[in-house]
mmCIF file of C-alpha atoms in Angstrom:
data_model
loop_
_atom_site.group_PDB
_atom_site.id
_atom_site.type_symbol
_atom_site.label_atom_id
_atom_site.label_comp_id
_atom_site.label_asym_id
_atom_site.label_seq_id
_atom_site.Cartn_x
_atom_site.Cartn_y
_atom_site.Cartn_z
ATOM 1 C CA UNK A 11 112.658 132.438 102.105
ATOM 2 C CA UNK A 12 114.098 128.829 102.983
ATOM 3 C CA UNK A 13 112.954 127.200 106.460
ATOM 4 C CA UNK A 14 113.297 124.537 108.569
ATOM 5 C CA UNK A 15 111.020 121.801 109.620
ATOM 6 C CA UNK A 16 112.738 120.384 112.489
ATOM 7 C CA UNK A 17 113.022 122.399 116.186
ATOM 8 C CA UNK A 18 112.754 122.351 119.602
ATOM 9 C CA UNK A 19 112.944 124.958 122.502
ATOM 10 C CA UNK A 20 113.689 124.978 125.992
ATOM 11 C CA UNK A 21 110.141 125.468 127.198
ATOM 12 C CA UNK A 22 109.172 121.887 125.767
ATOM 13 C CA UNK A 23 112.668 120.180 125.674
ATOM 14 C CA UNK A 24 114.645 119.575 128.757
ATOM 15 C CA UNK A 25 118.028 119.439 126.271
ATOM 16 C CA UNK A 26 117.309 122.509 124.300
ATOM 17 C CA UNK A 27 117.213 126.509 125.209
ATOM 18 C CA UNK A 28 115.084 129.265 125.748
ATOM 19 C CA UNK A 29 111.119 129.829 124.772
ATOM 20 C CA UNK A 30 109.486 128.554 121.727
ATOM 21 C CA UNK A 31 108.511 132.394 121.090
ATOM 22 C CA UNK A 32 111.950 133.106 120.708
ATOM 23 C CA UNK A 33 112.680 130.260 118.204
ATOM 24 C CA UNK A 34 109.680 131.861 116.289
ATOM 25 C CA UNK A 35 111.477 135.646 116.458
ATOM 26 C CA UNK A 36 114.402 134.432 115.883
ATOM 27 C CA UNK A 37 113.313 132.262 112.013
ATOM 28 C CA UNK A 38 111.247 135.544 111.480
ATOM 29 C CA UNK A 39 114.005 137.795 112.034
ATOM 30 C CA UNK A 40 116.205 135.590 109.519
ATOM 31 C CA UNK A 41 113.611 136.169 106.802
ATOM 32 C CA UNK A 42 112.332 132.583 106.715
ATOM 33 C CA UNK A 43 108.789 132.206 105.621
ATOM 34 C CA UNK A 44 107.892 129.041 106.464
ATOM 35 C CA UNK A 45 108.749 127.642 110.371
ATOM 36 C CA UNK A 46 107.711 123.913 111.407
ATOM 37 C CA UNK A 47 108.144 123.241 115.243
ATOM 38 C CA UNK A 48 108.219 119.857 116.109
ATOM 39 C CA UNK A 49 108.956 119.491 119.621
ATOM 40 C CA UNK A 50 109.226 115.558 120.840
ATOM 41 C CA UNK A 51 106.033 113.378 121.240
ATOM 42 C CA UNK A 52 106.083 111.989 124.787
ATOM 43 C CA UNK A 53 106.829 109.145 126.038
ATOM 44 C CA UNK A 54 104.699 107.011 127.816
ATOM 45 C CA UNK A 55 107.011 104.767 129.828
ATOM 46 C CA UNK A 56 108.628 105.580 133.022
ATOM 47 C CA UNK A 57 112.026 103.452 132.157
ATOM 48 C CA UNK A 58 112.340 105.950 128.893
ATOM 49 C CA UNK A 59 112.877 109.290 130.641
ATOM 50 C CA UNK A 60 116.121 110.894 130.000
ATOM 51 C CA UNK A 61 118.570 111.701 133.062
ATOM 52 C CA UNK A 62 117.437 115.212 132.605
ATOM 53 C CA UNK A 63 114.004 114.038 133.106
ATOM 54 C CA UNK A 64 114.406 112.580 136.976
ATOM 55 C CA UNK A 65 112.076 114.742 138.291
ATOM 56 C CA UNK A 66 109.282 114.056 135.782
ATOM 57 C CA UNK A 67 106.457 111.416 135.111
ATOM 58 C CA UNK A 68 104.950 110.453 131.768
ATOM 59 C CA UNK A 69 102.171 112.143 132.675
ATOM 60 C CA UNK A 70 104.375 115.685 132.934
ATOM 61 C CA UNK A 71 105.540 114.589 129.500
ATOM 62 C CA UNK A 72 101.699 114.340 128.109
ATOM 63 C CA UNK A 73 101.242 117.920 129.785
ATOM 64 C CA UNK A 74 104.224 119.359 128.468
ATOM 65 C CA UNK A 75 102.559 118.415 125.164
ATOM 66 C CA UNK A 76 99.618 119.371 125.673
ATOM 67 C CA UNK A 77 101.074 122.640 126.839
ATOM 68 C CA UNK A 78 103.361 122.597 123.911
ATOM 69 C CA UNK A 79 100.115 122.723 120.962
ATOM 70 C CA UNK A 80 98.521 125.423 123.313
ATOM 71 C CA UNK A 81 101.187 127.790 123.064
ATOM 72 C CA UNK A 82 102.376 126.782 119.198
ATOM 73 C CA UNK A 83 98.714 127.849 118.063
ATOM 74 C CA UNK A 84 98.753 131.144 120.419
ATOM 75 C CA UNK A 85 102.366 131.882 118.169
ATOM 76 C CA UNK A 86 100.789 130.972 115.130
ATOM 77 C CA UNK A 87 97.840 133.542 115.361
ATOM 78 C CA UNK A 88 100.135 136.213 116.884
ATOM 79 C CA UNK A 89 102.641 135.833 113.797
ATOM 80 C CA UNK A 90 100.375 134.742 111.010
ATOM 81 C CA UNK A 91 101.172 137.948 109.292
ATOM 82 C CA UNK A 92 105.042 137.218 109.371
ATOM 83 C CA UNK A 93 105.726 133.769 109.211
ATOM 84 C CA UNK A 94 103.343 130.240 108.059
ATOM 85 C CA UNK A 95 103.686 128.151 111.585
ATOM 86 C CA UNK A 96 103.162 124.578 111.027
ATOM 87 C CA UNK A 97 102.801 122.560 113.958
ATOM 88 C CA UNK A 98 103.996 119.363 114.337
ATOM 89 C CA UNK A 99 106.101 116.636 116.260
ATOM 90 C CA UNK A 100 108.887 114.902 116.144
ATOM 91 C CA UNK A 101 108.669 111.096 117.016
ATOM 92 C CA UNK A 102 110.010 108.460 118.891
ATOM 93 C CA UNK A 103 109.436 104.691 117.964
ATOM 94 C CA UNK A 104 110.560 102.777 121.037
ATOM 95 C CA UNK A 105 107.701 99.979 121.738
ATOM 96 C CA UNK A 106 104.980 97.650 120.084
ATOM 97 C CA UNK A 107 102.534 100.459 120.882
ATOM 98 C CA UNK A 108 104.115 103.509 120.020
ATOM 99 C CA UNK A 109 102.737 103.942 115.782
ATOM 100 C CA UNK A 110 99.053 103.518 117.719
ATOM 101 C CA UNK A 111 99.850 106.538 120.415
ATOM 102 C CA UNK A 112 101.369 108.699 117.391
ATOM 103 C CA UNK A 113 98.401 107.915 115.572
ATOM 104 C CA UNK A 114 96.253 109.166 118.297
ATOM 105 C CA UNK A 115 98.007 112.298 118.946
ATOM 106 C CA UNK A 116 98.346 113.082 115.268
ATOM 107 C CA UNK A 117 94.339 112.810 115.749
ATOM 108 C CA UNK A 118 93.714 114.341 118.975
ATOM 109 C CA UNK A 119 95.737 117.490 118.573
ATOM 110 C CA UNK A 120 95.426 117.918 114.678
ATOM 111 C CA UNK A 121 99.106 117.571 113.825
ATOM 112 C CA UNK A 122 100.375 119.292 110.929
ATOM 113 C CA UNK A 123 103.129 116.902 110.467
ATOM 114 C CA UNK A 124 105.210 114.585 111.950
ATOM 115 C CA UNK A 125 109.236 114.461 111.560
ATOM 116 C CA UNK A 126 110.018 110.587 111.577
ATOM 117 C CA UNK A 127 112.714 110.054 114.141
ATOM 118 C CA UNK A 128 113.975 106.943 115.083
ATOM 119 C CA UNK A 129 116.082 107.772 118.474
ATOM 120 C CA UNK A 130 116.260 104.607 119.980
ATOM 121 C CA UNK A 131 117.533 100.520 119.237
ATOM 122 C CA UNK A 132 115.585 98.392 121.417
ATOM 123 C CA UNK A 133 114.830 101.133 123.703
ATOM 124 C CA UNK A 134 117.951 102.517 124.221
ATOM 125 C CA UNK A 135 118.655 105.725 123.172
ATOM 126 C CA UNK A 136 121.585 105.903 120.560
ATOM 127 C CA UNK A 137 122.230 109.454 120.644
ATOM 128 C CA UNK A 138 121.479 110.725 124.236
ATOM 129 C CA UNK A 139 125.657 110.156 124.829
ATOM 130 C CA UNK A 140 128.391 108.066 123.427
ATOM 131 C CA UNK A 141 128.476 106.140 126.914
ATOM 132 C CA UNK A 142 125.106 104.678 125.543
ATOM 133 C CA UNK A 143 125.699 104.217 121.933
ATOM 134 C CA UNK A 144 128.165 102.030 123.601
ATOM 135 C CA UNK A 145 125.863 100.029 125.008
ATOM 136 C CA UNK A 146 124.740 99.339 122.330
ATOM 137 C CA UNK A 147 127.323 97.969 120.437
ATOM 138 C CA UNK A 148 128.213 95.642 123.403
ATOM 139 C CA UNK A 149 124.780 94.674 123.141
ATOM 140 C CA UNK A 150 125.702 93.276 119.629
ATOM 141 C CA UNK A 151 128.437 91.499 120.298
ATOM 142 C CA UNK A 152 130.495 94.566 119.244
ATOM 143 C CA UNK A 153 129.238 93.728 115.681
ATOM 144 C CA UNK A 154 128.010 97.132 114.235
ATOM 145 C CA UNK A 155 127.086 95.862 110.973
ATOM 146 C CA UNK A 156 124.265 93.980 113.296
ATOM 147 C CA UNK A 157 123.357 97.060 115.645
ATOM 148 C CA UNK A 158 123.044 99.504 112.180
ATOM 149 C CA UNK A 159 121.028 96.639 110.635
ATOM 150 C CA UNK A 160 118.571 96.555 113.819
ATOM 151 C CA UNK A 161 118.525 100.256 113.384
ATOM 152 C CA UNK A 162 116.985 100.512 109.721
ATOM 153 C CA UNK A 163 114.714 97.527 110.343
ATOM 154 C CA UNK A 164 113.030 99.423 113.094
ATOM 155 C CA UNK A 165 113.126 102.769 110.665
ATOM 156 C CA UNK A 166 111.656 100.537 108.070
ATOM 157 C CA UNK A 167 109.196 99.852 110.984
ATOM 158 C CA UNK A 168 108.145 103.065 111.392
ATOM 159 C CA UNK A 169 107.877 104.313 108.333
ATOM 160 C CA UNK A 170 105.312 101.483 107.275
ATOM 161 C CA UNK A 171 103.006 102.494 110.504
ATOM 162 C CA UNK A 172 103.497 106.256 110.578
ATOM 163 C CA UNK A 173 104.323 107.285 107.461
ATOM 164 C CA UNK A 174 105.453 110.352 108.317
ATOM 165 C CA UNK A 175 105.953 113.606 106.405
ATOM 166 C CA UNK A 176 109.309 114.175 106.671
ATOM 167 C CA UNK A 177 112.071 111.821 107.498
ATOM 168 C CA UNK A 178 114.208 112.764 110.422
ATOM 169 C CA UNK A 179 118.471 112.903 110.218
ATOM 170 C CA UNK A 180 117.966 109.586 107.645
ATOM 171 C CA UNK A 181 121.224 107.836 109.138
ATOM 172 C CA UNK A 182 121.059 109.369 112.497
ATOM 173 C CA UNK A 183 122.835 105.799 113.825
ATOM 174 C CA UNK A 184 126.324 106.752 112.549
ATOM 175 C CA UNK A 185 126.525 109.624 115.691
ATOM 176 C CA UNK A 186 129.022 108.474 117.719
ATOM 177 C CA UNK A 187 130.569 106.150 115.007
ATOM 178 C CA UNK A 188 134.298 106.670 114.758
ATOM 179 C CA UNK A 189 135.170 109.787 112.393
ATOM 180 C CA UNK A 190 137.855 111.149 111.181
ATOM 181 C CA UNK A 191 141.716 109.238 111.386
ATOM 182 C CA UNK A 192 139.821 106.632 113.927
ATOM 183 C CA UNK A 193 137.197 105.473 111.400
ATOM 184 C CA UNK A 194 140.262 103.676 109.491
ATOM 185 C CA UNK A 195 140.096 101.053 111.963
ATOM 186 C CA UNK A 196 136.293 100.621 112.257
ATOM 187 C CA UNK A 197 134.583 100.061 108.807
ATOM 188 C CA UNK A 198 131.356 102.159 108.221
ATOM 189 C CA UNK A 199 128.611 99.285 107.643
ATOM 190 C CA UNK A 200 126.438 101.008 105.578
ATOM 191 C CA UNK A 201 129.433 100.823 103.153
ATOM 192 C CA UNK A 202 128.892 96.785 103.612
ATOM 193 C CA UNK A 203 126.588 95.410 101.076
ATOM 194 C CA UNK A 204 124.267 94.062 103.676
ATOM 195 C CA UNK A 205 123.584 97.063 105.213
ATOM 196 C CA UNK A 206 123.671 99.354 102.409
ATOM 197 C CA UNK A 207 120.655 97.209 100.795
ATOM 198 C CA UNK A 208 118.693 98.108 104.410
ATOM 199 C CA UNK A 209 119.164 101.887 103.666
ATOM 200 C CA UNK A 210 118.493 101.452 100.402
ATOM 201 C CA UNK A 211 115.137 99.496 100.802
ATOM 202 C CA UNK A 212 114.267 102.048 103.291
ATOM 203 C CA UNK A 213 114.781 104.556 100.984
ATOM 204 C CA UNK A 214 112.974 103.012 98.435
ATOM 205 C CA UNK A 215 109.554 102.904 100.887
ATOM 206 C CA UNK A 216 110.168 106.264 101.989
ATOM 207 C CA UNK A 217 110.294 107.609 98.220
ATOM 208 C CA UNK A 218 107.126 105.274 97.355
ATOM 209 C CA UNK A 219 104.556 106.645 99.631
ATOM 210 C CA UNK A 220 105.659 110.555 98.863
ATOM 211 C CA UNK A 221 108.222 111.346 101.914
ATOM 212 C CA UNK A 222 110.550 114.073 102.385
ATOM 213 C CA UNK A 223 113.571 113.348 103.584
ATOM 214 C CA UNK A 224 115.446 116.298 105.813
ATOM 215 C CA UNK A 225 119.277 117.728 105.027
ATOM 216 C CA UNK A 226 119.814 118.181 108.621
ATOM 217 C CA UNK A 227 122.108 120.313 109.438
ATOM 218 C CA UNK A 228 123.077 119.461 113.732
ATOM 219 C CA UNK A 229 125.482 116.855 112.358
ATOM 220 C CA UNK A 230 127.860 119.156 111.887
ATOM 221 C CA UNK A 231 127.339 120.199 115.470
ATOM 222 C CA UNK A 232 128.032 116.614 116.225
ATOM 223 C CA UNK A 233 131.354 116.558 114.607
ATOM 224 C CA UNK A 234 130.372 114.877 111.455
ATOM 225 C CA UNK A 235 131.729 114.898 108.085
ATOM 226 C CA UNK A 236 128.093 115.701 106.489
ATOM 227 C CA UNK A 237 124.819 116.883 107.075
ATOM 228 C CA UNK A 238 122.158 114.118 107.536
ATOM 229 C CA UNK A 239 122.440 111.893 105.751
ATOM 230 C CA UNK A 240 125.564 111.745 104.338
ATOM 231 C CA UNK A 241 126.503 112.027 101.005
ATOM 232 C CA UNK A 242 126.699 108.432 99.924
ATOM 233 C CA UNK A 243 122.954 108.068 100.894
ATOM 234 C CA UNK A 244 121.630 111.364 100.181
ATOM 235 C CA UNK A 245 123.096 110.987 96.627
ATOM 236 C CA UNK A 246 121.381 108.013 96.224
ATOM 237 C CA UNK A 247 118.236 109.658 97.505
ATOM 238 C CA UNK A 248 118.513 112.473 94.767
ATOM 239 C CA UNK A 249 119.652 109.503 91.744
ATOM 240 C CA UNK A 250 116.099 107.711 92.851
ATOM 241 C CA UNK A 251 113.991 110.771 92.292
ATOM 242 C CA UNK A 252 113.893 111.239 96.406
ATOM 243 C CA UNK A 253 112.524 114.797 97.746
ATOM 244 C CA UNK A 254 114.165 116.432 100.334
ATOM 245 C CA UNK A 255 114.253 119.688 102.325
ATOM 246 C CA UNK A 256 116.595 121.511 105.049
ATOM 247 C CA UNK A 257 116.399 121.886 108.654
ATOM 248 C CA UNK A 258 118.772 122.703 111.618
ATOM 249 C CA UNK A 259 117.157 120.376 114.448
ATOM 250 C CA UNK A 260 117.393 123.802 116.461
ATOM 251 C CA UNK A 261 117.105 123.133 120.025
ATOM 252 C CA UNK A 262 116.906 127.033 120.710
ATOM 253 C CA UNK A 263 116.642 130.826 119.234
ATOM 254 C CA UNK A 264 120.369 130.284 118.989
ATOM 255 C CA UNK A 265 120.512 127.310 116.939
ATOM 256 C CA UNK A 266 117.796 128.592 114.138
ATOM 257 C CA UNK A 267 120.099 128.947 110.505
ATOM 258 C CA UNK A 268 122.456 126.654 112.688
ATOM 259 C CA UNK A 269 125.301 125.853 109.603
ATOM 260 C CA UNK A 270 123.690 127.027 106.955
ATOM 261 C CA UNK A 271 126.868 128.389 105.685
ATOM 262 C CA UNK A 272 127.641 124.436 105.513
ATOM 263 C CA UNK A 273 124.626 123.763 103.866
ATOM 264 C CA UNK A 274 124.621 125.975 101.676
ATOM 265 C CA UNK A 275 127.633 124.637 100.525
ATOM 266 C CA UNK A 276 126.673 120.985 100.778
ATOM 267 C CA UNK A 277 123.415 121.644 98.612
ATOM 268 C CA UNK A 278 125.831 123.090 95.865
ATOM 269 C CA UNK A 279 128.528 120.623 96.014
ATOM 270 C CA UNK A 280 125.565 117.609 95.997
ATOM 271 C CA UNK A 281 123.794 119.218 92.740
ATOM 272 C CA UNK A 282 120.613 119.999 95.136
ATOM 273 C CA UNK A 283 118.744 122.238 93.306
ATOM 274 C CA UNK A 284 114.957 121.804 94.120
ATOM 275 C CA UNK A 285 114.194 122.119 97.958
ATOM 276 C CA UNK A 286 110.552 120.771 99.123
ATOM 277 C CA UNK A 287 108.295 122.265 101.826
ATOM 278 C CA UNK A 288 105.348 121.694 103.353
ATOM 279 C CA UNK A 289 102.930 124.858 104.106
ATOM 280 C CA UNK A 290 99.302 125.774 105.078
ATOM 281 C CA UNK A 291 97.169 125.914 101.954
ATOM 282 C CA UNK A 292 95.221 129.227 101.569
ATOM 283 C CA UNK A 293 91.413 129.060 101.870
ATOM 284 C CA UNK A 294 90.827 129.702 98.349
ATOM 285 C CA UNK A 295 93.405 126.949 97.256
ATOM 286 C CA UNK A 296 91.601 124.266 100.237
ATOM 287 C CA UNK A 297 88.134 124.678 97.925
ATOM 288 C CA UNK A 298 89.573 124.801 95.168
ATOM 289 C CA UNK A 299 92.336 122.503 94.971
ATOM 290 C CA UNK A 300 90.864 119.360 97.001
ATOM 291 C CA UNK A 301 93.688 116.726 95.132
ATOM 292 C CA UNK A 302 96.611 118.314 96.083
ATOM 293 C CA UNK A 303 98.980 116.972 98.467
ATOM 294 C CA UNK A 304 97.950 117.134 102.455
ATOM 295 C CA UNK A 305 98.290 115.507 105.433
ATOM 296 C CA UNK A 306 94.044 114.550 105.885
ATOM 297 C CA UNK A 307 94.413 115.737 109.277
ATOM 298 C CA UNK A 308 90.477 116.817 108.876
ATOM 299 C CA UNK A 309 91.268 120.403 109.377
ATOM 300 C CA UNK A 310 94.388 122.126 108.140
ATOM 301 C CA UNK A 311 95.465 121.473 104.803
ATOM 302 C CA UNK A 312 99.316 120.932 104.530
ATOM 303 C CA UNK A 313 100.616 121.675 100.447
ATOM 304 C CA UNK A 314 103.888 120.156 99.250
ATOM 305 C CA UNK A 315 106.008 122.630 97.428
ATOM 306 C CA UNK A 316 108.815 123.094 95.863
ATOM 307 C CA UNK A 317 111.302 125.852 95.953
ATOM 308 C CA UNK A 318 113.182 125.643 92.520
ATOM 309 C CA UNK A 319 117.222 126.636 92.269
ATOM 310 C CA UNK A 320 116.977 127.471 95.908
ATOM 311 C CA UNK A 321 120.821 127.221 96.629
ATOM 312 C CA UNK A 322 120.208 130.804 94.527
ATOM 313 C CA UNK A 323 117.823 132.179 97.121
ATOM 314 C CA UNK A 324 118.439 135.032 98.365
ATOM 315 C CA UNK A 325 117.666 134.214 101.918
ATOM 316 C CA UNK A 326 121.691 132.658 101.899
ATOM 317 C CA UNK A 327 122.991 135.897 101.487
ATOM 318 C CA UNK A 328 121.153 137.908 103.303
ATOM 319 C CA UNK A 329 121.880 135.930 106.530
ATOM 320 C CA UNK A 330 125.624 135.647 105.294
ATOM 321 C CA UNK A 331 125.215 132.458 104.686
ATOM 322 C CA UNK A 332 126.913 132.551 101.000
ATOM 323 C CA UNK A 333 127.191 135.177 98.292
ATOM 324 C CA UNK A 334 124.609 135.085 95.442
ATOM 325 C CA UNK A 335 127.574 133.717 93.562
ATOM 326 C CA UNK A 336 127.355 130.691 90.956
ATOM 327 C CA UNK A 337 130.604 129.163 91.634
ATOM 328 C CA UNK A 338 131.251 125.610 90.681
#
């Protein structure tokens, strides 16, 4: 049964794999019943296209888009019977205009969702490369506890102006931040008071207007100890009443279920026992059911749901994910 909210393809994404029909094929063939594709929103200045993107405009990045919505509504009529597509988008957040154009693409193409991802500190990308993330903390002065800081101000940023559904890989900014034997040397702010009171305001907002916040599951492809985020912020989320969901950030077929062994595991070993999910509202529940929780796009109705004691699910086993087990 369990899902994922947060995906890309190669078709639409320049760093991911494959078609966005096969990411489809590939959830269905897992047994997932839900399946939100969020490819990226474009970007709209010339001086934010990745190296990947040399040979494009912003205007190939609106088409792509546009191209993008086409072909997610074509899947979700040609699989309606097997799997609830939601479509959506994941964000970016890199200048003064960007909530407005999210706003008007939410509105123009009828968005589902959005996945609230803040990629970028002062326009530079954090986690295109570690050569970058760099930058960044030369930027600072080398003073990380400033560069995290500037991070969750602009999440704080973009959660007031979007509000989006679902909260994208919640500490995303401790990527390339030394792990492992090499993090003895360089202190983790967000263990800082400072900076811990940032995430924790953000938090706070997120939780207050009725966000989701992802258990993403690509950090482990990125070497980290933990899903996103990490277990001294997602336990806070939980201990604050917080709602959350999973999702592998698949950039390809062959990243759908990406470590859900691992998560799995992490859900049990955090106490996660409710899962949320969004999902399209039946047309007997739209009449009859106008207060329920949705997204006011003006035409699909989006219902918040919860899936209780899903580390139990049987979806885990089946996929080999865990054994329908109740170990400690």
């Amino acid at each position: 049964m369990p899902f994922t909210f947060h995906s890309h393809s190669g078709q639409f994404c320049r760093h991911a794999k494959g078609s966005l029909e096969d990411v489809v094929k590939e959830a269905i063939r897992k047994r997932m019943f839900v399946l939100g594709l969020s490819e990226h929103v474009p970007r709209s200045r010339a001086q934010d296209l990745y190296p990947e993107e040399a040979d494009m405009t912003t205007g190939d990045l609106h088409q792509a888009f546009d191209d993008y919505v086409s072909e997610a509504r074509r899947l979700r009529e040609k699989y309606r019977d097997q799997i609830d597509i939601l479509i959506g988008a994941e964000t970016e957040f890199i200048t003064d205009t960007t909530a407005e154009e999210l706003q008007s693409l939410r509105k123009q193409y009828k968005l589902d969702y959005f996945v609230g991802s803040l990629h970028h500190i002062d326009g530079t990308p954090m986690d295109f490369s570690q050569e970058l993330y760099d930058k960044i903390v030369e930027r600072f002065g080398g003073d990380r506890g400033a560069m995290f800081g500037r991070y969750f101000d602009q999440q704080l940023e973009l959660l007031q102006k979007v509000q989006p559904e679902i909260i994208g890989h919640f500490d995303l900014v401790r990527i390339f931040h030394p792990q492992g034997p090499s993090a003895k040397e360089v202190e983790d702010p967000i263990h800082t008071e400072e900076i811990r009171s940032l995430a924790s305001r953000n938090i706070d907002y997120a939780i207050s207007y009725g966000a989701i916040f992802e258990i993403n599951s690509r950090a482990w492809k990125k070497g980290l100890r933990d899903a996103y985020p990490q277990r001294d912020l997602l336990h806070e989320i939980l201990q604050k009443g917080g709602r959350v969901t999973i999702s592998d950030d698949s950039h390809g077929a062959q990243d759908v279920g990406m470590h859900y062994d691992r998560l799995h595991a992490y859900l049990r070993e955090m106490g996660v026992r409710d899962v949320h999910y969004l999902r399209h509202a039946t047309e007997e529940e739209h009449e009859e059911n106008d207060g329920s929780e949705n997204n006011s796009n003006g035409n699909n109705k989006i219902d918040v749901c919860v899936l209780r004691d899903a580390v139990d699910h049987p979806f885990w086993a089946a996929n080999g994910y865990a054994q329908l087990s109740h170990e400690s």
